[in-house]
Every structure is written in C-alpha cells, then in structure tokens.
Coordinates of C-alpha atoms in Angstrom, one line a residue:
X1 CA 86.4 37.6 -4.5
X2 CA 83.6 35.2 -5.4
X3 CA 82.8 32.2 -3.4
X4 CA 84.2 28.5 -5.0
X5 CA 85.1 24.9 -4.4
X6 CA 87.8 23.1 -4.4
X7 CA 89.8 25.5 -6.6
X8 CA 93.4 24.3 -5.2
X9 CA 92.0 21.1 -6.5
X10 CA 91.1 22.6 -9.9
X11 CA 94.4 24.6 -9.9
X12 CA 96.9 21.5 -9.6
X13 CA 94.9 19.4 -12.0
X14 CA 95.8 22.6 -14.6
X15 CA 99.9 22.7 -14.0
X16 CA 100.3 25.7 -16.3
X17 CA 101.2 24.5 -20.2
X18 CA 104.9 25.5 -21.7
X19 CA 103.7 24.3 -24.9
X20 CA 104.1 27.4 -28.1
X21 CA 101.8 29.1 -29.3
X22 CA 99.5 26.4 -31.5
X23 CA 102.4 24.1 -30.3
X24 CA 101.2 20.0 -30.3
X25 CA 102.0 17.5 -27.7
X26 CA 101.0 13.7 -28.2
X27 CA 99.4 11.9 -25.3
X28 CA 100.2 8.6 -25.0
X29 CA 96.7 8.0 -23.0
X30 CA 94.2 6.5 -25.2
X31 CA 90.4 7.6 -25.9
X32 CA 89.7 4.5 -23.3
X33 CA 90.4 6.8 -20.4
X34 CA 87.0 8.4 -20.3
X35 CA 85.1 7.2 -18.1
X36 CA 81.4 6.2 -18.9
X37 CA 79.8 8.3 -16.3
X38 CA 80.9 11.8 -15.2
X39 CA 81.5 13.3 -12.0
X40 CA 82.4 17.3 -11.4
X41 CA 82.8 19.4 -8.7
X42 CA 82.0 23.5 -9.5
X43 CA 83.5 26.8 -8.3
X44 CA 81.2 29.2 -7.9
X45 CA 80.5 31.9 -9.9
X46 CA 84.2 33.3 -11.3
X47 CA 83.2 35.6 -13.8
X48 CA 80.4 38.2 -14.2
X49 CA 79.3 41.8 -15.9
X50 CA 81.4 44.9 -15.0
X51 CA 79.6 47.6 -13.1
X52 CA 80.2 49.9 -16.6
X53 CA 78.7 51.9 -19.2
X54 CA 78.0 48.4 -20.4
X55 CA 75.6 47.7 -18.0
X56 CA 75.6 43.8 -19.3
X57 CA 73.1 41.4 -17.8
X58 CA 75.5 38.2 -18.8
X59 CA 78.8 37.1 -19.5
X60 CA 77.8 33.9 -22.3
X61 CA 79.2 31.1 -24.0
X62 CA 82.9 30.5 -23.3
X63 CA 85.8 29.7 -25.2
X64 CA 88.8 29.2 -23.1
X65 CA 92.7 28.1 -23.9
X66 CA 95.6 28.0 -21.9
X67 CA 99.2 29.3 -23.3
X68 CA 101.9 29.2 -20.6
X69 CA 100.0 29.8 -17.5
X70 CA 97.9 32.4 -19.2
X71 CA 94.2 31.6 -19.4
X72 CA 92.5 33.6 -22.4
X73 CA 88.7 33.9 -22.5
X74 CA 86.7 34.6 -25.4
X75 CA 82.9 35.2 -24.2
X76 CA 79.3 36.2 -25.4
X77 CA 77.7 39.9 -23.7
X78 CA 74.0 40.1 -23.3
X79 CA 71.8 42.5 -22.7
X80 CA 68.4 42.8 -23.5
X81 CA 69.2 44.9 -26.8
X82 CA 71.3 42.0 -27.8
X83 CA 75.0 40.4 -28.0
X84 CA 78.8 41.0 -29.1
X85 CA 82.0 40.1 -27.6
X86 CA 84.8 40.0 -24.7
X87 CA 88.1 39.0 -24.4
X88 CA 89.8 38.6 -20.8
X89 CA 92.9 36.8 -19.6
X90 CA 94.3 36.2 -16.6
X91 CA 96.9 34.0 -14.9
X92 CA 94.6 33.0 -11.8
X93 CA 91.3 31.7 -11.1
X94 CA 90.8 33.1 -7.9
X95 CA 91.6 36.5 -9.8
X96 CA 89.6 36.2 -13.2
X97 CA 86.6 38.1 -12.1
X98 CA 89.3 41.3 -11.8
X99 CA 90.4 40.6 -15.1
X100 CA 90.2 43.6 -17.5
X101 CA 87.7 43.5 -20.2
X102 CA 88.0 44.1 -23.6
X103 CA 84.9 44.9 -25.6
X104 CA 85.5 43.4 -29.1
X105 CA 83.0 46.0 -31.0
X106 CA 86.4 48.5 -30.8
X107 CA 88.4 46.1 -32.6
X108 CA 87.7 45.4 -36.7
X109 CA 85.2 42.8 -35.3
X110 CA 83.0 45.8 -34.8
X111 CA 79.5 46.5 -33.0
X112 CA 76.0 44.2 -34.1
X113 CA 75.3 40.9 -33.2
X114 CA 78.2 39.0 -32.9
X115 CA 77.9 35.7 -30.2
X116 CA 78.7 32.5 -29.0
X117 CA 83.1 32.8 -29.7
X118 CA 85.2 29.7 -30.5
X119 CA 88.8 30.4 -30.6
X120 CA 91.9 28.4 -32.4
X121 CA 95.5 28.0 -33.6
X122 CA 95.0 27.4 -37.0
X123 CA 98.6 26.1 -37.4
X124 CA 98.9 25.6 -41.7
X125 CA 98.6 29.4 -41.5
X126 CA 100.0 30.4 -38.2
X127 CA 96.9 32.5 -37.7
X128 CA 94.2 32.4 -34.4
X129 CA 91.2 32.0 -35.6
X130 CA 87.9 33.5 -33.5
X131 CA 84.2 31.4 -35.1
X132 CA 81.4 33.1 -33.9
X133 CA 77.7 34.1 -35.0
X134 CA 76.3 37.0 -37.1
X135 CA 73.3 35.2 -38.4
X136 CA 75.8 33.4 -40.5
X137 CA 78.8 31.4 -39.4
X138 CA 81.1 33.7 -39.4
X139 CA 85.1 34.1 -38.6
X140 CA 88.3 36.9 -37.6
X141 CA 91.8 35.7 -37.6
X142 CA 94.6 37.9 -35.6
X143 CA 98.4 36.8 -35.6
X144 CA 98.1 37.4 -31.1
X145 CA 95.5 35.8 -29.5
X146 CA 96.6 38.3 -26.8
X147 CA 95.9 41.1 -29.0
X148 CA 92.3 42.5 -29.0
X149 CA 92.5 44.9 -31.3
X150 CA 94.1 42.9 -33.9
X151 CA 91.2 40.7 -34.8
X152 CA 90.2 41.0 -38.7
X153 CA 86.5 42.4 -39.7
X154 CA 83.8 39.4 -39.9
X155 CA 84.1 37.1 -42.6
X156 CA 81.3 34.5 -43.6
X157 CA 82.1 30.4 -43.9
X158 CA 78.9 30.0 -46.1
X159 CA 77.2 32.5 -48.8
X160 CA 73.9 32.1 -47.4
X161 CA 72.2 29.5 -45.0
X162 CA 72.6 26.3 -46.2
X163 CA 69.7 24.6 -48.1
X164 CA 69.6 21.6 -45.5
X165 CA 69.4 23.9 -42.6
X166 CA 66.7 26.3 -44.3
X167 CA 64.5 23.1 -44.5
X168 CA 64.9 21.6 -41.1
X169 CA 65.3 24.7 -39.0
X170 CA 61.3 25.6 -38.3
X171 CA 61.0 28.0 -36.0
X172 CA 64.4 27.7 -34.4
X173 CA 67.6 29.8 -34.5
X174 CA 70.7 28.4 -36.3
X175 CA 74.0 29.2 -33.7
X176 CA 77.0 27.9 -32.0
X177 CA 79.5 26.8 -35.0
X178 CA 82.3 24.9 -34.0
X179 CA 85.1 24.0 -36.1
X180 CA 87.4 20.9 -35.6
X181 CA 90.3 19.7 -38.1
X182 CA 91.3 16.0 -38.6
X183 CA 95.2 16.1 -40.9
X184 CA 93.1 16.2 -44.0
X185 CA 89.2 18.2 -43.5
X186 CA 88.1 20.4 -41.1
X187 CA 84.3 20.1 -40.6
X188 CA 82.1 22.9 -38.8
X189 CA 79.4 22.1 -36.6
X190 CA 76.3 24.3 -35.6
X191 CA 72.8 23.7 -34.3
X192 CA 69.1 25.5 -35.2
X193 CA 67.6 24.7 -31.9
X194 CA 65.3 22.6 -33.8
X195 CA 66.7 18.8 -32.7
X196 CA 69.0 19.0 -35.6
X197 CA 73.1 18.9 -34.9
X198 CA 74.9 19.8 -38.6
X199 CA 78.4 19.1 -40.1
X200 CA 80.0 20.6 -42.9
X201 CA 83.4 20.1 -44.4
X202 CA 86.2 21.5 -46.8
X203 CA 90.0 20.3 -46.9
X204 CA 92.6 21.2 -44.5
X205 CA 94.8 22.5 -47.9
X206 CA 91.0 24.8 -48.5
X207 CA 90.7 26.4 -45.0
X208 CA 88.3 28.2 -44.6
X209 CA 87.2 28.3 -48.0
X210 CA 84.9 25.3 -49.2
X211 CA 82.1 25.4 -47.1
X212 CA 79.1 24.8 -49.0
X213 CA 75.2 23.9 -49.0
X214 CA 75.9 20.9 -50.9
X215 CA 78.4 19.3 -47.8
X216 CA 76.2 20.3 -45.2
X217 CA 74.4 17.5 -43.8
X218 CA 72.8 16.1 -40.3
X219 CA 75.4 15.0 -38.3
X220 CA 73.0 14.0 -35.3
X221 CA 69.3 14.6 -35.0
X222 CA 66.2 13.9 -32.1
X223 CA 62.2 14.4 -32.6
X224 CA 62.4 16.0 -29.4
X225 CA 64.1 19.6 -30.1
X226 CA 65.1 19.8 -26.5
X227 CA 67.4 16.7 -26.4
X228 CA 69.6 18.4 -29.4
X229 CA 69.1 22.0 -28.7
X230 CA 73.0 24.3 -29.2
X231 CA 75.9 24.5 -27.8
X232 CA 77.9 21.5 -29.5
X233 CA 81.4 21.3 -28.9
X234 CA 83.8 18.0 -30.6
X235 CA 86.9 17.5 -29.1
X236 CA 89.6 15.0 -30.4
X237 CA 90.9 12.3 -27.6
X238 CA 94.7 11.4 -28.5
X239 CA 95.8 7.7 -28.8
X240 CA 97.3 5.6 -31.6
X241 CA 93.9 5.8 -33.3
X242 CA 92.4 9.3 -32.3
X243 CA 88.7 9.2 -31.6
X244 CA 86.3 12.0 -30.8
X245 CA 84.3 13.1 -28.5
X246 CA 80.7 15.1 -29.0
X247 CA 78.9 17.2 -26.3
X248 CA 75.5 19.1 -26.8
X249 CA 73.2 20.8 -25.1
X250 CA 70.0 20.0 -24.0
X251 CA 67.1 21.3 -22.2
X252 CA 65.4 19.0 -19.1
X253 CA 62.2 18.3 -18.2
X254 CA 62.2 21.0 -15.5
X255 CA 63.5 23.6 -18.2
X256 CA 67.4 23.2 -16.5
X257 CA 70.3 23.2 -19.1
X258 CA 72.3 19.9 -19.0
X259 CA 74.7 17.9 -21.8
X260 CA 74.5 14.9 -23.3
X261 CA 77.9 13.3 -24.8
X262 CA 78.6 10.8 -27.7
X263 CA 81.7 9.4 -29.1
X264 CA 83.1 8.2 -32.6
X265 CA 86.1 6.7 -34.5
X266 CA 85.8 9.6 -36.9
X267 CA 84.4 13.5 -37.1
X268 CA 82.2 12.5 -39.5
X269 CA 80.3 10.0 -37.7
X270 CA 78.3 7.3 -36.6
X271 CA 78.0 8.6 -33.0
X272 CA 77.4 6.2 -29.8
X273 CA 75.9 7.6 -26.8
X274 CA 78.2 7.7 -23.9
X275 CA 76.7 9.6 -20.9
X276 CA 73.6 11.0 -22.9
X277 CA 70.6 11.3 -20.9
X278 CA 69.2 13.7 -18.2
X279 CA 69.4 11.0 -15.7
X280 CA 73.0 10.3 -16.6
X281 CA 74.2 13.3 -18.2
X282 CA 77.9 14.0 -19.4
X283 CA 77.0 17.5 -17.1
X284 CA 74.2 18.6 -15.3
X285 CA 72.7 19.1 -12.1
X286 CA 72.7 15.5 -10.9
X287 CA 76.4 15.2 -11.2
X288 CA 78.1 18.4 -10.5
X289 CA 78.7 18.9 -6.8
X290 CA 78.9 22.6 -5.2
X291 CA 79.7 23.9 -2.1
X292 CA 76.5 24.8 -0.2
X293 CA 73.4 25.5 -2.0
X294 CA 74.6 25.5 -5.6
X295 CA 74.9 29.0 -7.3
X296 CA 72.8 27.5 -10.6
X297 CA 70.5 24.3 -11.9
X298 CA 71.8 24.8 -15.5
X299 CA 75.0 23.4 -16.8
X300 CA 75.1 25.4 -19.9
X301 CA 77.4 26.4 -23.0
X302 CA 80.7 26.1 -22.1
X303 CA 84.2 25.2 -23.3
X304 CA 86.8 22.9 -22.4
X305 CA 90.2 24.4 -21.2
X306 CA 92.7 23.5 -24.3
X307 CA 96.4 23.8 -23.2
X308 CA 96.7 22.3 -26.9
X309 CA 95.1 24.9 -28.9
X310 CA 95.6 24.2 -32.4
X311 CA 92.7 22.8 -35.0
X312 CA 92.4 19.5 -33.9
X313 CA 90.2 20.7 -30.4
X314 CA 92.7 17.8 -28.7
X315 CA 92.4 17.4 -25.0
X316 CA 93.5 15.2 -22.4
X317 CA 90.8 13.1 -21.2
X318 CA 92.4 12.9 -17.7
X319 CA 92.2 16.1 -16.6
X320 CA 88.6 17.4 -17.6
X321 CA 88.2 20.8 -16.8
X322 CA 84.6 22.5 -18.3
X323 CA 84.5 26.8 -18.1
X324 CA 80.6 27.0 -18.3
X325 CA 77.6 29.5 -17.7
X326 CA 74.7 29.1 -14.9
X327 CA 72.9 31.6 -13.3
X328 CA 70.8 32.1 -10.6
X329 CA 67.9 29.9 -10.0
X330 CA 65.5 32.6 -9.1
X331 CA 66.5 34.5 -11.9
X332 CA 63.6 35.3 -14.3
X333 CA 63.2 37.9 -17.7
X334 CA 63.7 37.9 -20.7
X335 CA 66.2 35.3 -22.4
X336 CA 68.7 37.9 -23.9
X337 CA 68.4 39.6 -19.7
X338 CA 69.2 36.8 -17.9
X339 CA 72.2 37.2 -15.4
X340 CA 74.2 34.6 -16.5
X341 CA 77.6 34.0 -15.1
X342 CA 81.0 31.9 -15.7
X343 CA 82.1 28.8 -13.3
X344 CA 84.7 26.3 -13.7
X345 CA 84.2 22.3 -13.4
X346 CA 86.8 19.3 -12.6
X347 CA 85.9 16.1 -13.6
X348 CA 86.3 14.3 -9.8
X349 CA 86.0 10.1 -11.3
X350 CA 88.9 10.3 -14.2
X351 CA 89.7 6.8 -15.0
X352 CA 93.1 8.0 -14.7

C-alpha cells in the first residue's frame, strides 16, 4: 500500500454518490462558497505503472467521476515511445493502486497517440463521452462508462487545426481539450503551450457537430507562455445564477507545475483572477500540505472528482477534491519518461 495523508479525512468529505448514471442534483450553495485562497492537504502517491509488458514510465492526466461509490479513472500512459490510454475503477482509495488496468488500445479506441482523457455523461444522448488528443481534438462515446471495450473508434471535433490556433501556436503543442455544456452550447477548451487558452462552441441541439475554425477564439491569453501553459479544466458552480470556474496550468519560476484559477458569470467569458499567481496559487506547492517530506513539487494536470457527471462539469464547491499527477523531485529524463504518478487533494479552508 502506498504511503498518504489524511485519507479518512478525504474519504468522509466523498460520502459515496446514489445519483444515476448522468443523473443531476441541484445545490442550493451558491458560487460564493469558494473561498479566495486555497488550502489542500495530499495523499501520497495512489496510483502508479504496473510491473507489465507495458513497462510504463507514468500514469498522466486524470479524469475521474464518481457513480455510486465507484470511482472510474480515465488516465494518460507514457513512455518514452509515446502515449495512449487506461481505464481503472475502484471503490477505495487506499485500494486504487490494486486496481486492474485496462489498456484502451484493445478497445475500438485503438493503439497511436491517444492522451490527456476527459470523460462525461452526455445526457441529450444518453451516451459517455471520452475527449482526448490525437493531434486533433478528438472523441469515443460508449453506452457503460464501466465498459472498456465498448468505446467507439476516434472521431475528430474539428477538420483540421483551426486557423486561430495555427497562427498563435509557434513552437508549442496544441493539447488538453475540455468540453463543458451550458442548457444551450457546449464550448471546448484546449491550450498550445504557447500562452494562449482557446474556446470553441456549437449548440447543445448540434453536439458534437459544429465545431469550426471560424468559432474558435482566445478565451484567455499571457505574453509569458508559462503562466497559460495546458491542462485547463472549467467546472460549473451551482446556485440560482450558475457561474464558472477556470483552472490552468502553469509553469514556476523554479520549473515546478502549479495552477492558477479565474472565475466568470458565463463560459464564454470575461474571466477575473481568483487565486492566480505562483505566490497564491489555486494549487501548488505553497499550499498543499503532505505528510513528511512531500512525494512531489509539481501540482500538475488533474481532474476534479464529479459525483455529478453529466455535461455541465458541475461540482460542489464545498467539498473540493483534485486527482492530480507529481512525481518525484529527483526525477530527471526525458519529458514523455518521467515517472509520474496519481495523488489525491482535499481542499482543508472550504468556506463551508
């Protein structure tokens, strides 16, 4: 078993959902329930490589939801000849690194470069839907989340590259699409790694057709590339007027991974800093507290856990709970080689 803190802590903050599959719940807690500044407190390292044929250096980017007690876990695998996809679930934190894997090149998904997984209950057609990279933006949809085999062969959101990103990108990489619904669009997010955060958006009715070049434009940008890098995720924060919430992630002055949040009365925009600076991060290494000498510097892509898992990315801002990746801080290589690893975070100062 791997070492962590404070996971009875983490375990009665996460009273396991009864909500159906794609089911919605309505808080009654408004947006105002964030606090301004975040505190966490980390387990340590829950979820690593197999000792397989594999022979994986990481276990990447997260996506994580929560159906009835059952935690299922979407993830990146790296190795130095590149990435694809896992799929685990388990009912136990102190048991997810036992978990079986699932290796989602045997499914339709198939082998290539495949990475950086969102999963969702798209509820209009009662289908999950798994967003992930190809070099496009990219999507399966299976009727059981709990199903591996039954994801769909890639399908693209876009043609080609949008125009707008083609222009801004430079010598960056454009990843880590996210897509969030409001009751009439859905917009998808992705970054190029380049300071430049991008939002495109079709109707709720068009799903997931309708993404174009032409309604892809900056959603949030910075002249240093390192203070808008990847890993955006939006969430929606329930209330009479629902507002949302943006994380990204950034890159400190020592090279450490941290994020940065904003908030908005709408998807599209204006955004307002909320905890948005290395010094005051919404997560990083000044705020996240482990037990001991902590397992990793770098707060990096992660994933909020969803008990509500349909298209609106709604959580409760009460009970902040972050499935992330660190790694060692010796660690050193090649960036595809790096040993990254999964760990859980509870917020610790909920306004609550």
């Amino acid at each position: 078993m791997l070492p962590f803190l404070a996971l009875a802590t983490v375990l009665c903050a996460a009273a396991a959902s009864k909500l159906p599959l794609g089911g919605h719940v309505s808080y009654t807690r408004q947006a105002a329930a964030l606090t301004s500044s975040f505190k966490w407190t980390s387990t340590g390292p829950l979820i690593g490589p197999k000792s397989d044929s594999r022979k994986l250096a990481g276990i990447k980017d997260p996506s994580i939801v929560e159906i009835n007690g059952t935690y299922h876990v979407f993830a990146s695998t790296a190795q130095a000849s590149g990435y694809n996809l896992v799929y685990l679930n388990f009912t136990d934190f102190h048991n997810a690194d036992a978990a079986t894997f699932y290796y989602l090149d045997q499914s339709p998904i198939g082998t290539g470069y495949r990475a950086a997984p969102q999963v969702f209950y798209f509820a209009p057609q009662k289908l999950w839907y798994l967003v992930y990279q190809t070099g496009n933006a990219a999507y399966s949809t299976n009727k059981d989340i709990a199903n591996p085999a039954g994801w769909t062969a890639p399908k693209t959101f876009y043609p080609s590259q949008p125009s707008i990103i083609t222009q801004n990108i430079g010598s960056g990489y454009w990843v880590d699409m996210w897509v969030i619904c409001d009751a009439a669009n859905c917009h998808l997010f992705s970054s190029d790694d380049n300071g430049h955060l991008y939002r495109s958006q079709t109707t709720l009715a068009n799903f997931p057709s309708g993404f174009t070049s032409a309604s892809t434009v900056i959603a949030l940008s910075d002249k240093n590339k390192n203070n808008v890098f990847e890993a955006s995720c939006v969430y929606t924060l329930p209330g009479d007027k629902p507002s949302y919430l943006l994380l990204v992630e950034a890159i400190g002055s020592s090279g450490t991974r941290y994020f940065r949040s904003w908030t908005a009365a709408s998807i599209a925009g204006p955004w307002t800093g909320l905890a948005d600076s290395e010094a005051s991060p919404f997560a990083g290494a000044s705020n996240v507290a482990f037990s001991g000498t902590p397992w990793t510097e770098s707060i990096s892509h992660g994933e909020m856990v969803r008990s509500l898992t349909d298209q609106t990315m709604t959580i409760d801002p009460c009970h902040l709970r972050f499935l992330y990746q660190g790694m060692n801080p010796s660690a050193s290589g090649t960036y595809n080689a790096l040993p990254w690893r999964l760990g859980l975070m509870i917020q610790t100062n909920s306004a609550c």
